[in-house]
Amino acid sequence: MTPSKKVFPSNSTMAGETSWVSHYCDDSTKEAKECNSFLEIGDEDDNGAVAFLLDLNMILPDELLERILAYLPIASIFRAGSVCKRWHEIVTSERFFWHLSHVLPHKPWYFMFTSSNEPVGYAFDPILRKWYSMKLPCIETSNWSIASSCGLVCFMDKDSGSELRVCNPITRCSRKLEEPPVLKFSDYSALAISVNRESHSYNIAIIRSKQVPENFSQWDISILIYNSERVTWVTTLTEVLNGWRGGEESVICNGVLYFLVYSTGGVLPENRHALIAYDISNRSTHGTLMRSFIPVPCSLTCGRLMNLKEKLVMVGGIGKQDHPDIIKGIGIWVLNDRKWDEIARMPHRFFQGFGELDDVFASSGTDDLIYIQSYGAPALLIFDINHKQWKWSQKCPVTKRFPLQLFTGFCFEPRLEIAP
Amino acid sequence: MASSSKTITVVSSDGDEFEMTMKAAEQSKLITHMLDEFGVSDKVPLYNVNSETMAKVMEYCKKHADHEAAKEEDGGAAIGAGGEEELKKWDDEFLKVENGLLFNIILAANYLEIKSLLDSSCQAVADMIKGKTPEQIREIFNIKNDFTPEEEAKLRSENEWAFQED
């Protein structure tokens, strides 16, 4: 509702406009076939009767037009902005952005890289069911770690782990962050970002794993946190893990940093993977990580972590009984109170639809949608966690050009009103 | 069914009178306020809403009032999730009117402060715009393009992906 225009007839401009329309309506009911349908003054219809047709757009005040346009999917908002100058002013106004931030989150898009050299590809829009050809801003190659939250995408270069950028891929507004402290090069790095929807401030976490030189079953783990308000990196934890290392899979959910760890050397545990939960706000000292191990629900070939409405969800490749390295299916679990609840299992026909599915695959999700993609093909599968529905996306307009071409991607919420 | 048999009378800008139950009237915050201020015995003048629009708004308020009453009665059992979906389908059909009336419904819902009707009717117009090209949008609403070709080309190139055709 429009809070400013309270409500008694003579004071409201809106009232003035309404009564103007109804005045015309009264006149035209005698002549026009439909009330409120008007022709340009002077035009005559077939019967020679004159009716009045006005720009219906003029009937609505800005506030109501804002409300209407805020319901549009992002691509339509840009198109609406080129309809006329008035509409353009509306969709680029601060107030419109305020409306946008109060509309329910847009269903996430999935960006698929189609080149291993350049950050180009196609973005899938599940609402309009279209693929848009796009180039990602602020990175030059596609060899970057990527994390996303609430409309912002964070990139970290994989080679040195020292360059970080945060951007809004829709508005292309980007920011280069201060370099994190690099004490030694790590063997593995995982990246996660969490944006606060109200304040638009964000936390970025990097988990680095480096093998201890003389003892290959020991790994040096360090966790670095960046806060956009304090504009600074803090190394909040360094610890040595025995028999486990971090990888590249992490996500922040409800203020907790989750990351997958992989068993290394020594006696193999029941499962090769485990999850660690690290509370960002309650940073404690040495020895924390070992205490926050959460086992995975079954033997996995790989796991992908994501934040769906502040719940930790994992999409995992399920390994065969006697050959745990070989994938036989894909399952989806949600973490409740440090325990996994299985939400869904990919039906066989979709699993087969990927063709030869490698034991590893790409998967990411947010809000209500989970995207799953095989690295070997541009086919994209979508799981709606609300309706428990599996669906292939529209066919991606890119075809595999050579046998070893790889595809990967990530998902992000398309938002106009957030900037890094 | 609702036990209240109290009704009030509202008057449109055309001078027509419409009767509505208290429960239906409560769908509108404005009418509720006016009744609080001025009492129920007088006729409520709503000179910013014409009869055609008023008739539609009355229909909406009655439907939603009945739906609420049914929910209260069975403790929500009779309605269930299916009931909410049915109501939404009813709303969708209800809003399938020609543009002029739809816009008048939006204005009336805003003026009368009927939030659910305002939200649904705005969404209905958004659905008409969704997925259309700027030319198509201009045609639907009879809007004059006041951009020069150069200005329009610049806007398109800034967000080229949004204008890609299917």
mmCIF file with all atom_site columns, C-alpha atoms in Angstrom, chain A residues 1-2 6-9 12 14-19 21-22 25-26 34-38 40 53-57 59-61 63-64 67-69 71-76 78-88 109 122 127-128 130-134 170-172, chain B residues 13-14 30 33-34 37-38 47-50 52 98-101 103-104 106-115 118-120 122-123 125-127 129-134 137-138 140-147 151-152 155-156 158-166:
data_model
loop_
_atom_site.group_PDB
_atom_site.id
_atom_site.type_symbol
_atom_site.label_atom_id
_atom_site.label_alt_id
_atom_site.label_comp_id
_atom_site.label_asym_id
_atom_site.label_entity_id
_atom_site.label_seq_id
_atom_site.pdbx_PDB_ins_code
_atom_site.Cartn_x
_atom_site.Cartn_y
_atom_site.Cartn_z
_atom_site.occupancy
_atom_site.B_iso_or_equiv
_atom_site.pdbx_formal_charge
_atom_site.auth_seq_id
_atom_site.auth_comp_id
_atom_site.auth_asym_id
_atom_site.auth_atom_id
_atom_site.pdbx_PDB_model_num
ATOM 1   C CA . MET A 1 1   ? 0.000   0.000   0.000   1.00 0.00 ? 1   MET A CA 1
ATOM 2   C CA . THR A 1 2   ? 1.176   3.540   -0.492  1.00 0.00 ? 2   THR A CA 1
ATOM 3   C CA . LYS A 1 6   ? -3.683  8.468   3.372   1.00 0.00 ? 6   LYS A CA 1
ATOM 4   C CA . VAL A 1 7   ? -6.924  8.395   2.317   1.00 0.00 ? 7   VAL A CA 1
ATOM 5   C CA . PHE A 1 8   ? -9.602  11.024  2.255   1.00 0.00 ? 8   PHE A CA 1
ATOM 6   C CA . PRO A 1 9   ? -10.808 11.904  -1.225  1.00 0.00 ? 9   PRO A CA 1
ATOM 7   C CA . SER A 1 12  ? -5.273  12.380  -2.538  1.00 0.00 ? 12  SER A CA 1
ATOM 8   C CA . MET A 1 14  ? -4.702  9.491   -6.802  1.00 0.00 ? 14  MET A CA 1
ATOM 9   C CA . ALA A 1 15  ? -8.287  10.213  -6.004  1.00 0.00 ? 15  ALA A CA 1
ATOM 10  C CA . GLY A 1 16  ? -8.161  13.092  -8.411  1.00 0.00 ? 16  GLY A CA 1
ATOM 11  C CA . GLU A 1 17  ? -6.982  10.824  -11.176 1.00 0.00 ? 17  GLU A CA 1
ATOM 12  C CA . THR A 1 18  ? -9.497  8.128   -10.456 1.00 0.00 ? 18  THR A CA 1
ATOM 13  C CA . SER A 1 19  ? -12.387 10.458  -10.580 1.00 0.00 ? 19  SER A CA 1
ATOM 14  C CA . VAL A 1 21  ? -11.191 8.493   -15.415 1.00 0.00 ? 21  VAL A CA 1
ATOM 15  C CA . SER A 1 22  ? -14.647 7.739   -14.132 1.00 0.00 ? 22  SER A CA 1
ATOM 16  C CA . CYS A 1 25  ? -16.251 6.713   -18.410 1.00 0.00 ? 25  CYS A CA 1
ATOM 17  C CA . ASP A 1 26  ? -19.636 8.256   -17.742 1.00 0.00 ? 26  ASP A CA 1
ATOM 18  C CA . GLU A 1 34  ? -16.306 -0.769  -23.769 1.00 0.00 ? 34  GLU A CA 1
ATOM 19  C CA . CYS A 1 35  ? -16.057 1.534   -20.844 1.00 0.00 ? 35  CYS A CA 1
ATOM 20  C CA . ASN A 1 36  ? -12.559 2.915   -20.392 1.00 0.00 ? 36  ASN A CA 1
ATOM 21  C CA . SER A 1 37  ? -11.536 2.236   -23.934 1.00 0.00 ? 37  SER A CA 1
ATOM 22  C CA . PHE A 1 38  ? -10.740 5.489   -25.639 1.00 0.00 ? 38  PHE A CA 1
ATOM 23  C CA . GLU A 1 40  ? -7.323  9.611   -29.823 1.00 0.00 ? 40  GLU A CA 1
ATOM 24  C CA . LEU A 1 53  ? -8.573  6.555   -26.252 1.00 0.00 ? 53  LEU A CA 1
ATOM 25  C CA . LEU A 1 54  ? -5.924  7.669   -23.856 1.00 0.00 ? 54  LEU A CA 1
ATOM 26  C CA . ASP A 1 55  ? -2.527  6.375   -22.985 1.00 0.00 ? 55  ASP A CA 1
ATOM 27  C CA . LEU A 1 56  ? -3.613  4.010   -20.212 1.00 0.00 ? 56  LEU A CA 1
ATOM 28  C CA . ASN A 1 57  ? -0.162  4.411   -18.773 1.00 0.00 ? 57  ASN A CA 1
ATOM 29  C CA . ILE A 1 59  ? -3.833  6.791   -15.562 1.00 0.00 ? 59  ILE A CA 1
ATOM 30  C CA . LEU A 1 60  ? -1.521  5.143   -13.100 1.00 0.00 ? 60  LEU A CA 1
ATOM 31  C CA . PRO A 1 61  ? 0.547   7.241   -10.713 1.00 0.00 ? 61  PRO A CA 1
ATOM 32  C CA . GLU A 1 63  ? 3.808   4.549   -7.080  1.00 0.00 ? 63  GLU A CA 1
ATOM 33  C CA . LEU A 1 64  ? 1.449   2.029   -8.624  1.00 0.00 ? 64  LEU A CA 1
ATOM 34  C CA . ARG A 1 67  ? 4.601   -1.773  -7.734  1.00 0.00 ? 67  ARG A CA 1
ATOM 35  C CA . ILE A 1 68  ? 3.660   -3.403  -11.019 1.00 0.00 ? 68  ILE A CA 1
ATOM 36  C CA . LEU A 1 69  ? 7.150   -3.254  -12.520 1.00 0.00 ? 69  LEU A CA 1
ATOM 37  C CA . TYR A 1 71  ? 6.929   -7.947  -10.048 1.00 0.00 ? 71  TYR A CA 1
ATOM 38  C CA . LEU A 1 72  ? 8.740   -8.356  -13.348 1.00 0.00 ? 72  LEU A CA 1
ATOM 39  C CA . PRO A 1 73  ? 11.606  -10.767 -13.981 1.00 0.00 ? 73  PRO A CA 1
ATOM 40  C CA . ILE A 1 74  ? 14.923  -8.945  -14.402 1.00 0.00 ? 74  ILE A CA 1
ATOM 41  C CA . ALA A 1 75  ? 15.138  -9.087  -18.197 1.00 0.00 ? 75  ALA A CA 1
ATOM 42  C CA . SER A 1 76  ? 11.630  -7.624  -18.433 1.00 0.00 ? 76  SER A CA 1
ATOM 43  C CA . PHE A 1 78  ? 15.339  -3.748  -18.541 1.00 0.00 ? 78  PHE A CA 1
ATOM 44  C CA . ARG A 1 79  ? 12.912  -3.962  -21.444 1.00 0.00 ? 79  ARG A CA 1
ATOM 45  C CA . ALA A 1 80  ? 10.339  -1.935  -19.495 1.00 0.00 ? 80  ALA A CA 1
ATOM 46  C CA . GLY A 1 81  ? 13.005  0.697   -18.916 1.00 0.00 ? 81  GLY A CA 1
ATOM 47  C CA . SER A 1 82  ? 13.252  1.285   -22.646 1.00 0.00 ? 82  SER A CA 1
ATOM 48  C CA . VAL A 1 83  ? 9.510   1.662   -23.240 1.00 0.00 ? 83  VAL A CA 1
ATOM 49  C CA . CYS A 1 84  ? 9.438   5.397   -22.553 1.00 0.00 ? 84  CYS A CA 1
ATOM 50  C CA . LYS A 1 85  ? 11.243  8.014   -20.499 1.00 0.00 ? 85  LYS A CA 1
ATOM 51  C CA . ARG A 1 86  ? 8.821   7.858   -17.617 1.00 0.00 ? 86  ARG A CA 1
ATOM 52  C CA . TRP A 1 87  ? 9.195   4.107   -17.246 1.00 0.00 ? 87  TRP A CA 1
ATOM 53  C CA . HIS A 1 88  ? 12.953  4.466   -17.486 1.00 0.00 ? 88  HIS A CA 1
ATOM 54  C CA . TRP A 1 109 ? 19.842  -18.217 -12.614 1.00 0.00 ? 109 TRP A CA 1
ATOM 55  C CA . TYR A 1 122 ? 25.028  -18.543 -21.096 1.00 0.00 ? 122 TYR A CA 1
ATOM 56  C CA . ILE A 1 127 ? 11.206  -17.777 -14.923 1.00 0.00 ? 127 ILE A CA 1
ATOM 57  C CA . LEU A 1 128 ? 11.284  -16.760 -18.566 1.00 0.00 ? 128 LEU A CA 1
ATOM 58  C CA . LYS A 1 130 ? 15.515  -18.563 -21.583 1.00 0.00 ? 130 LYS A CA 1
ATOM 59  C CA . TRP A 1 131 ? 19.254  -18.627 -21.981 1.00 0.00 ? 131 TRP A CA 1
ATOM 60  C CA . TYR A 1 132 ? 21.064  -15.290 -22.243 1.00 0.00 ? 132 TYR A CA 1
ATOM 61  C CA . SER A 1 133 ? 24.457  -15.028 -23.839 1.00 0.00 ? 133 SER A CA 1
ATOM 62  C CA . MET A 1 134 ? 26.608  -13.215 -21.313 1.00 0.00 ? 134 MET A CA 1
ATOM 63  C CA . ILE A 1 170 ? 23.575  -8.137  -13.816 1.00 0.00 ? 170 ILE A CA 1
ATOM 64  C CA . THR A 1 171 ? 24.548  -4.528  -13.232 1.00 0.00 ? 171 THR A CA 1
ATOM 65  C CA . ARG A 1 172 ? 28.223  -5.385  -13.841 1.00 0.00 ? 172 ARG A CA 1
ATOM 66  C CA . SER B 2 13  ? -19.295 8.114   -8.163  1.00 0.00 ? 13  SER B CA 1
ATOM 67  C CA . ASP B 2 14  ? -22.198 7.416   -10.508 1.00 0.00 ? 14  ASP B CA 1
ATOM 68  C CA . LEU B 2 30  ? -10.458 2.610   4.154   1.00 0.00 ? 30  LEU B CA 1
ATOM 69  C CA . HIS B 2 33  ? -11.714 3.487   9.055   1.00 0.00 ? 33  HIS B CA 1
ATOM 70  C CA . MET B 2 34  ? -14.602 5.490   7.707   1.00 0.00 ? 34  MET B CA 1
ATOM 71  C CA . GLU B 2 37  ? -15.094 7.505   12.269  1.00 0.00 ? 37  GLU B CA 1
ATOM 72  C CA . PHE B 2 38  ? -18.590 8.086   11.000  1.00 0.00 ? 38  PHE B CA 1
ATOM 73  C CA . TYR B 2 47  ? -16.838 9.077   -5.106  1.00 0.00 ? 47  TYR B CA 1
ATOM 74  C CA . ASN B 2 48  ? -13.527 7.927   -6.550  1.00 0.00 ? 48  ASN B CA 1
ATOM 75  C CA . VAL B 2 49  ? -14.852 4.613   -7.726  1.00 0.00 ? 49  VAL B CA 1
ATOM 76  C CA . ASN B 2 50  ? -17.334 4.271   -10.563 1.00 0.00 ? 50  ASN B CA 1
ATOM 77  C CA . GLU B 2 52  ? -18.522 -0.754  -12.973 1.00 0.00 ? 52  GLU B CA 1
ATOM 78  C CA . GLU B 2 98  ? -10.041 -5.599  -20.286 1.00 0.00 ? 98  GLU B CA 1
ATOM 79  C CA . ASN B 2 99  ? -7.220  -3.230  -19.490 1.00 0.00 ? 99  ASN B CA 1
ATOM 80  C CA . GLY B 2 100 ? -9.195  -0.134  -18.624 1.00 0.00 ? 100 GLY B CA 1
ATOM 81  C CA . LEU B 2 101 ? -11.230 -1.944  -15.992 1.00 0.00 ? 101 LEU B CA 1
ATOM 82  C CA . PHE B 2 103 ? -6.387  -0.367  -14.180 1.00 0.00 ? 103 PHE B CA 1
ATOM 83  C CA . ASN B 2 104 ? -9.449  1.033   -12.468 1.00 0.00 ? 104 ASN B CA 1
ATOM 84  C CA . ILE B 2 106 ? -5.856  -1.226  -9.249  1.00 0.00 ? 106 ILE B CA 1
ATOM 85  C CA . LEU B 2 107 ? -6.697  2.371   -8.490  1.00 0.00 ? 107 LEU B CA 1
ATOM 86  C CA . ALA B 2 108 ? -9.735  1.344   -6.460  1.00 0.00 ? 108 ALA B CA 1
ATOM 87  C CA . ALA B 2 109 ? -7.827  -1.323  -4.530  1.00 0.00 ? 109 ALA B CA 1
ATOM 88  C CA . ASN B 2 110 ? -5.164  1.234   -3.718  1.00 0.00 ? 110 ASN B CA 1
ATOM 89  C CA . TYR B 2 111 ? -7.675  3.869   -2.663  1.00 0.00 ? 111 TYR B CA 1
ATOM 90  C CA . LEU B 2 112 ? -9.797  1.448   -0.661  1.00 0.00 ? 112 LEU B CA 1
ATOM 91  C CA . GLU B 2 113 ? -6.691  -0.175  0.812   1.00 0.00 ? 113 GLU B CA 1
ATOM 92  C CA . ILE B 2 114 ? -7.487  -3.749  -0.112  1.00 0.00 ? 114 ILE B CA 1
ATOM 93  C CA . LYS B 2 115 ? -3.948  -5.108  -0.090  1.00 0.00 ? 115 LYS B CA 1
ATOM 94  C CA . LEU B 2 118 ? -3.869  -4.538  -5.065  1.00 0.00 ? 118 LEU B CA 1
ATOM 95  C CA . ASP B 2 119 ? -1.144  -7.195  -5.068  1.00 0.00 ? 119 ASP B CA 1
ATOM 96  C CA . SER B 2 120 ? -3.044  -9.570  -7.381  1.00 0.00 ? 120 SER B CA 1
ATOM 97  C CA . CYS B 2 122 ? -0.593  -5.436  -10.024 1.00 0.00 ? 122 CYS B CA 1
ATOM 98  C CA . GLN B 2 123 ? 0.758   -8.921  -10.594 1.00 0.00 ? 123 GLN B CA 1
ATOM 99  C CA . VAL B 2 125 ? -0.586  -6.331  -15.205 1.00 0.00 ? 125 VAL B CA 1
ATOM 100 C CA . ALA B 2 126 ? 3.027   -7.423  -14.646 1.00 0.00 ? 126 ALA B CA 1
ATOM 101 C CA . ASP B 2 127 ? 2.135   -10.761 -16.242 1.00 0.00 ? 127 ASP B CA 1
ATOM 102 C CA . ILE B 2 129 ? 4.320   -7.120  -19.585 1.00 0.00 ? 129 ILE B CA 1
ATOM 103 C CA . LYS B 2 130 ? 6.515   -10.087 -18.732 1.00 0.00 ? 130 LYS B CA 1
ATOM 104 C CA . GLY B 2 131 ? 8.465   -11.471 -21.653 1.00 0.00 ? 131 GLY B CA 1
ATOM 105 C CA . LYS B 2 132 ? 7.278   -8.842  -24.120 1.00 0.00 ? 132 LYS B CA 1
ATOM 106 C CA . THR B 2 133 ? 9.473   -6.592  -26.202 1.00 0.00 ? 133 THR B CA 1
ATOM 107 C CA . PRO B 2 134 ? 9.328   -2.825  -25.604 1.00 0.00 ? 134 PRO B CA 1
ATOM 108 C CA . ILE B 2 137 ? 4.473   -3.289  -24.341 1.00 0.00 ? 137 ILE B CA 1
ATOM 109 C CA . ARG B 2 138 ? 3.905   0.111   -25.938 1.00 0.00 ? 138 ARG B CA 1
ATOM 110 C CA . ILE B 2 140 ? -0.661  -2.988  -25.225 1.00 0.00 ? 140 ILE B CA 1
ATOM 111 C CA . PHE B 2 141 ? -0.790  0.181   -23.194 1.00 0.00 ? 141 PHE B CA 1
ATOM 112 C CA . ASN B 2 142 ? -0.821  2.631   -26.060 1.00 0.00 ? 142 ASN B CA 1
ATOM 113 C CA . ILE B 2 143 ? 2.322   4.368   -24.856 1.00 0.00 ? 143 ILE B CA 1
ATOM 114 C CA . LYS B 2 144 ? 4.165   6.849   -27.019 1.00 0.00 ? 144 LYS B CA 1
ATOM 115 C CA . ASN B 2 145 ? 7.864   6.170   -27.460 1.00 0.00 ? 145 ASN B CA 1
ATOM 116 C CA . ASP B 2 146 ? 9.594   9.405   -26.521 1.00 0.00 ? 146 ASP B CA 1
ATOM 117 C CA . PHE B 2 147 ? 13.150  8.112   -26.951 1.00 0.00 ? 147 PHE B CA 1
ATOM 118 C CA . GLU B 2 151 ? 18.792  6.878   -27.052 1.00 0.00 ? 151 GLU B CA 1
ATOM 119 C CA . GLU B 2 152 ? 16.931  3.636   -27.491 1.00 0.00 ? 152 GLU B CA 1
ATOM 120 C CA . LEU B 2 155 ? 19.760  1.564   -23.699 1.00 0.00 ? 155 LEU B CA 1
ATOM 121 C CA . ARG B 2 156 ? 19.635  -1.717  -25.544 1.00 0.00 ? 156 ARG B CA 1
ATOM 122 C CA . GLU B 2 158 ? 23.960  -1.365  -22.198 1.00 0.00 ? 158 GLU B CA 1
ATOM 123 C CA . ASN B 2 159 ? 22.087  -4.520  -21.302 1.00 0.00 ? 159 ASN B CA 1
ATOM 124 C CA . GLU B 2 160 ? 22.144  -6.314  -24.583 1.00 0.00 ? 160 GLU B CA 1
ATOM 125 C CA . TRP B 2 161 ? 21.388  -9.730  -23.107 1.00 0.00 ? 161 TRP B CA 1
ATOM 126 C CA . ALA B 2 162 ? 17.978  -8.598  -21.834 1.00 0.00 ? 162 ALA B CA 1
ATOM 127 C CA . PHE B 2 163 ? 16.844  -7.819  -25.364 1.00 0.00 ? 163 PHE B CA 1
ATOM 128 C CA . GLN B 2 164 ? 17.882  -11.099 -26.932 1.00 0.00 ? 164 GLN B CA 1
ATOM 129 C CA . GLU B 2 165 ? 14.983  -12.692 -28.722 1.00 0.00 ? 165 GLU B CA 1
ATOM 130 C CA . ASP B 2 166 ? 14.030  -16.318 -28.154 1.00 0.00 ? 166 ASP B CA 1
#
